[in-house]
PDB file of C-alpha atoms in Angstrom:
ATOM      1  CA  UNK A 168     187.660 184.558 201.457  1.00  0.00           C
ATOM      2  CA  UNK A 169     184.340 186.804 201.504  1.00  0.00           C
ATOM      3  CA  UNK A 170     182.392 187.314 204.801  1.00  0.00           C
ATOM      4  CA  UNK A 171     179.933 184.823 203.878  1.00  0.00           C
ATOM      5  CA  UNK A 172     182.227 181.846 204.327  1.00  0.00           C
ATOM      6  CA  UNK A 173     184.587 183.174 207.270  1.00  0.00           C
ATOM      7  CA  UNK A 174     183.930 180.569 209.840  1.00  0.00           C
ATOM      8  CA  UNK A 175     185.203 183.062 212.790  1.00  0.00           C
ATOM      9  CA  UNK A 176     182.189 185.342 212.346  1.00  0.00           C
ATOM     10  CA  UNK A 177     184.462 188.175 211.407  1.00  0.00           C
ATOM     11  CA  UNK A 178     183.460 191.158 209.820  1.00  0.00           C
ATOM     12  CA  UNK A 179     185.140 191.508 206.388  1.00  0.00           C
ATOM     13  CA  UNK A 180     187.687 194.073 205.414  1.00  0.00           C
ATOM     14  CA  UNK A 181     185.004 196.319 203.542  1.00  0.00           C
ATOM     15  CA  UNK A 182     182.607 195.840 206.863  1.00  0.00           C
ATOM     16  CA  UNK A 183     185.767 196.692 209.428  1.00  0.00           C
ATOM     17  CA  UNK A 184     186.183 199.520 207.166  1.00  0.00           C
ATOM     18  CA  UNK A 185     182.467 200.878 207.623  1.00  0.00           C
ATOM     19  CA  UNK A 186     182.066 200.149 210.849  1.00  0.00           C
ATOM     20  CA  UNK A 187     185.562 202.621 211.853  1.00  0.00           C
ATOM     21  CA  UNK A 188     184.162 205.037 209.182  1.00  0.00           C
ATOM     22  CA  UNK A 189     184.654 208.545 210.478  1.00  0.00           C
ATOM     23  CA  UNK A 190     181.466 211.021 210.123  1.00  0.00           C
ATOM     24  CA  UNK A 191     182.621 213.912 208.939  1.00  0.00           C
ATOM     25  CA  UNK A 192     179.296 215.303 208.669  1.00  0.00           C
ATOM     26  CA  UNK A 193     179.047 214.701 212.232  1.00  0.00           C
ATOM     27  CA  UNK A 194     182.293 215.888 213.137  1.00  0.00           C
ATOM     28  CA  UNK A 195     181.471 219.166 210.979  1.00  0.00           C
ATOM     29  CA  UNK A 196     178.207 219.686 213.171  1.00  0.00           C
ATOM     30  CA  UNK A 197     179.734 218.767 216.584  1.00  0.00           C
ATOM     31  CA  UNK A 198     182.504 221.516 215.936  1.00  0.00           C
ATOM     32  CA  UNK A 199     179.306 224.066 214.915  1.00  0.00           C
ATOM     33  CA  UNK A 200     177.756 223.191 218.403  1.00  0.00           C
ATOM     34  CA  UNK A 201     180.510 223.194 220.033  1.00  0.00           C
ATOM     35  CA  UNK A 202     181.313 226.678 218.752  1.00  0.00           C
ATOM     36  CA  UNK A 203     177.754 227.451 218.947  1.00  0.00           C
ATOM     37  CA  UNK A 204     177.611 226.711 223.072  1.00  0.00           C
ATOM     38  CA  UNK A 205     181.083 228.611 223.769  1.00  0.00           C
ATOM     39  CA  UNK A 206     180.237 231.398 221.870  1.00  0.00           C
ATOM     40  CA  UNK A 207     176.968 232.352 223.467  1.00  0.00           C
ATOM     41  CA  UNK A 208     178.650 230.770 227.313  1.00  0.00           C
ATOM     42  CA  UNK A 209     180.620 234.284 228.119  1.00  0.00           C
ATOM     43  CA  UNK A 210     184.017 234.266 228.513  1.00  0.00           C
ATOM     44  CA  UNK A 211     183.876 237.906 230.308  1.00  0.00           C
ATOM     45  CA  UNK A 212     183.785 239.238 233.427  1.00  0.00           C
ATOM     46  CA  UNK A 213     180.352 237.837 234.204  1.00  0.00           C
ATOM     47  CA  UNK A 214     181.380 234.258 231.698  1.00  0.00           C
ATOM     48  CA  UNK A 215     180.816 230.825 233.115  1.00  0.00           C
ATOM     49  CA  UNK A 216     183.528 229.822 234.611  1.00  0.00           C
ATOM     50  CA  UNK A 217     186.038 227.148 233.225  1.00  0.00           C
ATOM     51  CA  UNK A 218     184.540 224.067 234.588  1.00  0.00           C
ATOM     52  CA  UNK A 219     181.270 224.745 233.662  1.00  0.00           C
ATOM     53  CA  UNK A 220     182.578 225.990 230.220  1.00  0.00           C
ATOM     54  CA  UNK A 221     183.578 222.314 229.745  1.00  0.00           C
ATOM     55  CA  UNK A 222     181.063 220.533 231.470  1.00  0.00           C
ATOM     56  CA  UNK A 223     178.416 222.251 228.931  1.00  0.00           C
ATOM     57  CA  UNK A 224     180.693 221.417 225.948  1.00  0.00           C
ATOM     58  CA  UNK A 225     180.646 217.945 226.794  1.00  0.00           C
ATOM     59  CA  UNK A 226     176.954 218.034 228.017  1.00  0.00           C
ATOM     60  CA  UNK A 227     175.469 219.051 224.997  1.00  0.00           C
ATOM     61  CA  UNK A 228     177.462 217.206 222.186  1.00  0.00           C
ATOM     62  CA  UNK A 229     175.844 214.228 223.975  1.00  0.00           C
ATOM     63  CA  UNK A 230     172.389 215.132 224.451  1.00  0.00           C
ATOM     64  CA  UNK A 231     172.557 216.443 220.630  1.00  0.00           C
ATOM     65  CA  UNK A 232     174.372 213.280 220.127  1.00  0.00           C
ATOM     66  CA  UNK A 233     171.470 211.382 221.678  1.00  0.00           C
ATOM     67  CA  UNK A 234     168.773 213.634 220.250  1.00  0.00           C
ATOM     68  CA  UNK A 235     170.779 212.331 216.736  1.00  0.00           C
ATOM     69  CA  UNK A 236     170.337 208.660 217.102  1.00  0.00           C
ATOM     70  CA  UNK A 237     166.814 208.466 218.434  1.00  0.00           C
ATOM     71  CA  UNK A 238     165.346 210.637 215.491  1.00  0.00           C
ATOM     72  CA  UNK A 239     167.379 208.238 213.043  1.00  0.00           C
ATOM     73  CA  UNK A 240     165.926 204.985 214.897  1.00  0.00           C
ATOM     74  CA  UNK A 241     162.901 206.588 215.258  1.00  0.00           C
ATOM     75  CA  UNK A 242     162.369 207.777 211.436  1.00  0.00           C
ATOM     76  CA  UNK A 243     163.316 203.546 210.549  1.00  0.00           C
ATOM     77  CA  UNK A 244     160.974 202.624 212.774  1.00  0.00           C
ATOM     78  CA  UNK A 245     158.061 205.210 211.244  1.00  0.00           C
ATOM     79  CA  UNK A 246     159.370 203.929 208.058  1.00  0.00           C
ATOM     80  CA  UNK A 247     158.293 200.245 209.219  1.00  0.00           C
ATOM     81  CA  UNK A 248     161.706 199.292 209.934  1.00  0.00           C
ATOM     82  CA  UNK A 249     162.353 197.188 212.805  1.00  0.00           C
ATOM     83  CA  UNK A 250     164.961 198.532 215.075  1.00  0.00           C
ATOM     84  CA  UNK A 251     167.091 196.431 217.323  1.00  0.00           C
ATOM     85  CA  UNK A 252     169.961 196.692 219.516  1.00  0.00           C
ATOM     86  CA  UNK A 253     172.962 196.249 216.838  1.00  0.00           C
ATOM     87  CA  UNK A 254     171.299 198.875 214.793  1.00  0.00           C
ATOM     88  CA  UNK A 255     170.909 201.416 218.254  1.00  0.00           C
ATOM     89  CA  UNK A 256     174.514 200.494 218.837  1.00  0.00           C
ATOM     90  CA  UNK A 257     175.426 200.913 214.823  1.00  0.00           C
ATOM     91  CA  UNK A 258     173.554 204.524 215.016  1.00  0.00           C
ATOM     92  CA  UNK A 259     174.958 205.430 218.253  1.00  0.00           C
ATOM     93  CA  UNK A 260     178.873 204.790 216.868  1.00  0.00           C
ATOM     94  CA  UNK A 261     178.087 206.630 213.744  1.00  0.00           C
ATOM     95  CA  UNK A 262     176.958 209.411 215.143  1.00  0.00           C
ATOM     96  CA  UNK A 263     179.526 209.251 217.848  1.00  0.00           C
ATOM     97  CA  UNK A 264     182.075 211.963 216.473  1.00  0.00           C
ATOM     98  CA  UNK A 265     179.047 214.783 217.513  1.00  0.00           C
ATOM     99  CA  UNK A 266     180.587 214.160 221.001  1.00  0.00           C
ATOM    100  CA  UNK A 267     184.190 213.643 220.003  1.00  0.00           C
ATOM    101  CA  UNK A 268     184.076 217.409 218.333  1.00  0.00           C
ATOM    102  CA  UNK A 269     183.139 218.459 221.585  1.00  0.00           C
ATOM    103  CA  UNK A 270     186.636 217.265 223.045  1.00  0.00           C
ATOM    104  CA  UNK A 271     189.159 219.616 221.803  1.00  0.00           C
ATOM    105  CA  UNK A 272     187.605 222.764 222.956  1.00  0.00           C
ATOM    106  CA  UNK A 273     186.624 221.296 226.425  1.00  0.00           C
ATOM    107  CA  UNK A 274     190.518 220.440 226.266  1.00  0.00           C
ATOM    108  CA  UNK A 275     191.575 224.489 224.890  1.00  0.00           C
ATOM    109  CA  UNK A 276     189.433 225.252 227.919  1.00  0.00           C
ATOM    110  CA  UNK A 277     191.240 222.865 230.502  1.00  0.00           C
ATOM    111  CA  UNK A 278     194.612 223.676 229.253  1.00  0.00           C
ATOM    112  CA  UNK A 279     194.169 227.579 229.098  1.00  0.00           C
ATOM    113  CA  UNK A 280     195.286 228.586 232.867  1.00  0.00           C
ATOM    114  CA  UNK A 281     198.884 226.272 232.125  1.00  0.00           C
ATOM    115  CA  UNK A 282     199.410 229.199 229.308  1.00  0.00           C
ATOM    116  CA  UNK A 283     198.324 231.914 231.729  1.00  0.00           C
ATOM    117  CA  UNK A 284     195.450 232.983 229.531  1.00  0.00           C
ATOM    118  CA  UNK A 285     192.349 234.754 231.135  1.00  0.00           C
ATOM    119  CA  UNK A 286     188.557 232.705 230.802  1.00  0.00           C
ATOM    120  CA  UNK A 287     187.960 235.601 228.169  1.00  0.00           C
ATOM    121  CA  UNK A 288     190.949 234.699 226.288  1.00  0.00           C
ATOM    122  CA  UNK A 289     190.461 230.988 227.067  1.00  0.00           C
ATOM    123  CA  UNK A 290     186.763 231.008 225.530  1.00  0.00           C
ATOM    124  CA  UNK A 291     188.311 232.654 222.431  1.00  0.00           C
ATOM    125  CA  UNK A 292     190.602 229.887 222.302  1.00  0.00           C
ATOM    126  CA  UNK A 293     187.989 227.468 222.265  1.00  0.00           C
ATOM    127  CA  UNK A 294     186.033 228.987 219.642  1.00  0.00           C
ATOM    128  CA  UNK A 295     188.899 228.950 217.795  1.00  0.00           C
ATOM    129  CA  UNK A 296     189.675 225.437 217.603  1.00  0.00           C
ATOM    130  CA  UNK A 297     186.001 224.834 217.141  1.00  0.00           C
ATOM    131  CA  UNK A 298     185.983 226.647 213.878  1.00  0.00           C
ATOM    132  CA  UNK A 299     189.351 225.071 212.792  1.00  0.00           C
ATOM    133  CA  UNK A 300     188.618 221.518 213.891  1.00  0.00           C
ATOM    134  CA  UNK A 301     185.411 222.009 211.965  1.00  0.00           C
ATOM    135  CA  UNK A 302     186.862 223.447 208.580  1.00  0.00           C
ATOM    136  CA  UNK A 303     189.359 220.757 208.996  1.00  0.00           C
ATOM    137  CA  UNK A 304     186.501 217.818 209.363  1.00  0.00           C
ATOM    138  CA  UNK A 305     184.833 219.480 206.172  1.00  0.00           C
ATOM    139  CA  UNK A 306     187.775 219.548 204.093  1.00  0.00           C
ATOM    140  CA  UNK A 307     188.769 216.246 204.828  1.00  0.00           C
ATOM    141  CA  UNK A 308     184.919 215.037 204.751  1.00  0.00           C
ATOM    142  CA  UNK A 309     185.231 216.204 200.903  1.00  0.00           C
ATOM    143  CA  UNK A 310     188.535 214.791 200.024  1.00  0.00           C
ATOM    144  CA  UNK A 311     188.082 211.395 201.296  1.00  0.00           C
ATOM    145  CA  UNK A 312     184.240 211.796 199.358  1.00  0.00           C
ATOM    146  CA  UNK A 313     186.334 212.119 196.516  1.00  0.00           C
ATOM    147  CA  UNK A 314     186.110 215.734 195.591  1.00  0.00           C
ATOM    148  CA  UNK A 315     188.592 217.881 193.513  1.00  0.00           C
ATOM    149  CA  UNK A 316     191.046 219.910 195.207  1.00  0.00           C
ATOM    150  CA  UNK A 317     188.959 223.249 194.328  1.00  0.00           C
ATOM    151  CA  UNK A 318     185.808 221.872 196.094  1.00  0.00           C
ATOM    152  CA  UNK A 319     187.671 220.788 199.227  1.00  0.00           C
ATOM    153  CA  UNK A 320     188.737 223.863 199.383  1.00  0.00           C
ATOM    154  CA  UNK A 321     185.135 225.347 198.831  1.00  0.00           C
ATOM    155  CA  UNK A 322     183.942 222.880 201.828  1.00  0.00           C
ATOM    156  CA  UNK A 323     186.766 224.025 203.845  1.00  0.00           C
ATOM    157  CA  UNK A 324     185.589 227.822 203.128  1.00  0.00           C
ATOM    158  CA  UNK A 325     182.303 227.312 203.186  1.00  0.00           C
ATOM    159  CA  UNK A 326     182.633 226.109 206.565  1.00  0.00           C
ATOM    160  CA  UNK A 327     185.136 229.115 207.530  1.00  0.00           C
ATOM    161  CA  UNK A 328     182.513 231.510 206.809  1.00  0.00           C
ATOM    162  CA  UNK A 329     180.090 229.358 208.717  1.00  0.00           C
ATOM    163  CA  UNK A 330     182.442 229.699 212.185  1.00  0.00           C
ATOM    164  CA  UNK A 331     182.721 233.209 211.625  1.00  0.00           C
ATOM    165  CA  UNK A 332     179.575 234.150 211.161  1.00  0.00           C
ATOM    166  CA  UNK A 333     179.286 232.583 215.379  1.00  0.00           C
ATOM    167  CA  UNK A 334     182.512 234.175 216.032  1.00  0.00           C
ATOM    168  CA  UNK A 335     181.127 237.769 214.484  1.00  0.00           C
ATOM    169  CA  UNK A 336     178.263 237.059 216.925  1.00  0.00           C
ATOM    170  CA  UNK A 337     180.241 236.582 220.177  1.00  0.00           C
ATOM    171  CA  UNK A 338     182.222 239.606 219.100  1.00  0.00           C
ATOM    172  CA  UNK A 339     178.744 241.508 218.604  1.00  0.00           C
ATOM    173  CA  UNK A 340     176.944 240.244 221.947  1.00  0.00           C
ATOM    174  CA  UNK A 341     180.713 241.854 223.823  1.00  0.00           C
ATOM    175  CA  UNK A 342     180.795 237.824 225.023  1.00  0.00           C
TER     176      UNK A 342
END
């Protein structure tokens, strides 16, 4: 039966399958900011300390979250496409997994002191599940787009380098 003639107003497979759609390019730039904010928060002596650590994890991948949607519903509308609330709410769930990246290292954070690790060594931690959450979202990003096994790979690389590159700088500002 297509959607058109479902009397029950339910979406159709290939809609229910959309709509649950991860964003991996989302996930992929969460995991970047998320990287981004521990890397340049401390983790030293003189670091923020572990609540605060988490409360700016989850602080910005929503307000970048938030930034996200209203520049998409704002570009349709500048386009001369109406925006209305399904479509805010449609945005707002696609570009959801910004905050979700944001989870894991708020969680390396929480968890750290249960493994006896130090903030500096807890920050580390956090960075580092940053970076491999995010070449994980990129690899998988590419092979559900279809892509060979070598370009997966690239993607997954690519976005290595990318995470170092933030983890060279904390190394570099002695954070």
């Amino acid at each position: 039966m297509s959607s058109s003639s479902a009397p029950t107003g339910q979406p159709s497979q290939g809609e229910r399958r959309h709509s649950v759609r991860t964003d991996y390019a989302g996930a992929v730039y969460g995991s970047l900011l998320a990287a981004s904010v521990v890397a340049t928060a401390g983790g030293g002596g003189g670091g923020f300390p572990r609540l605060q650590l988490i409360v700016m994890l989850l602080v910005t991948g929503v307000v970048f979250w938030a930034a996200h949607v209203y520049a998409q519903v704002a570009g349709e509308r500048v386009i001369g496409k109406p925006v209305d609330h399904r479509e805010m709410r449609r945005v707002a769930g696609h570009e959801w997994s910004i905050v979700e990246a944001a989870v894991l290292p708020a969680v390396a954070v929480a968890v750290g002191p249960l493994f006896g690790v130090d903030r500096a060594g807890t920050a580390w931690l956090a960075l580092a599940v940053a970076v491999a959450q995010q070449v994980a979202w990129a690899t998988l990003g590419a092979i559900r787009a279809g892509a060979s096994r070598r370009m997966a790979a690239g993607e997954g690389v690519a976005n290595l380098l990318l995470g170092l590159v933030i983890v060279a700088a904390k190394a570099m500002l002695g954070h």
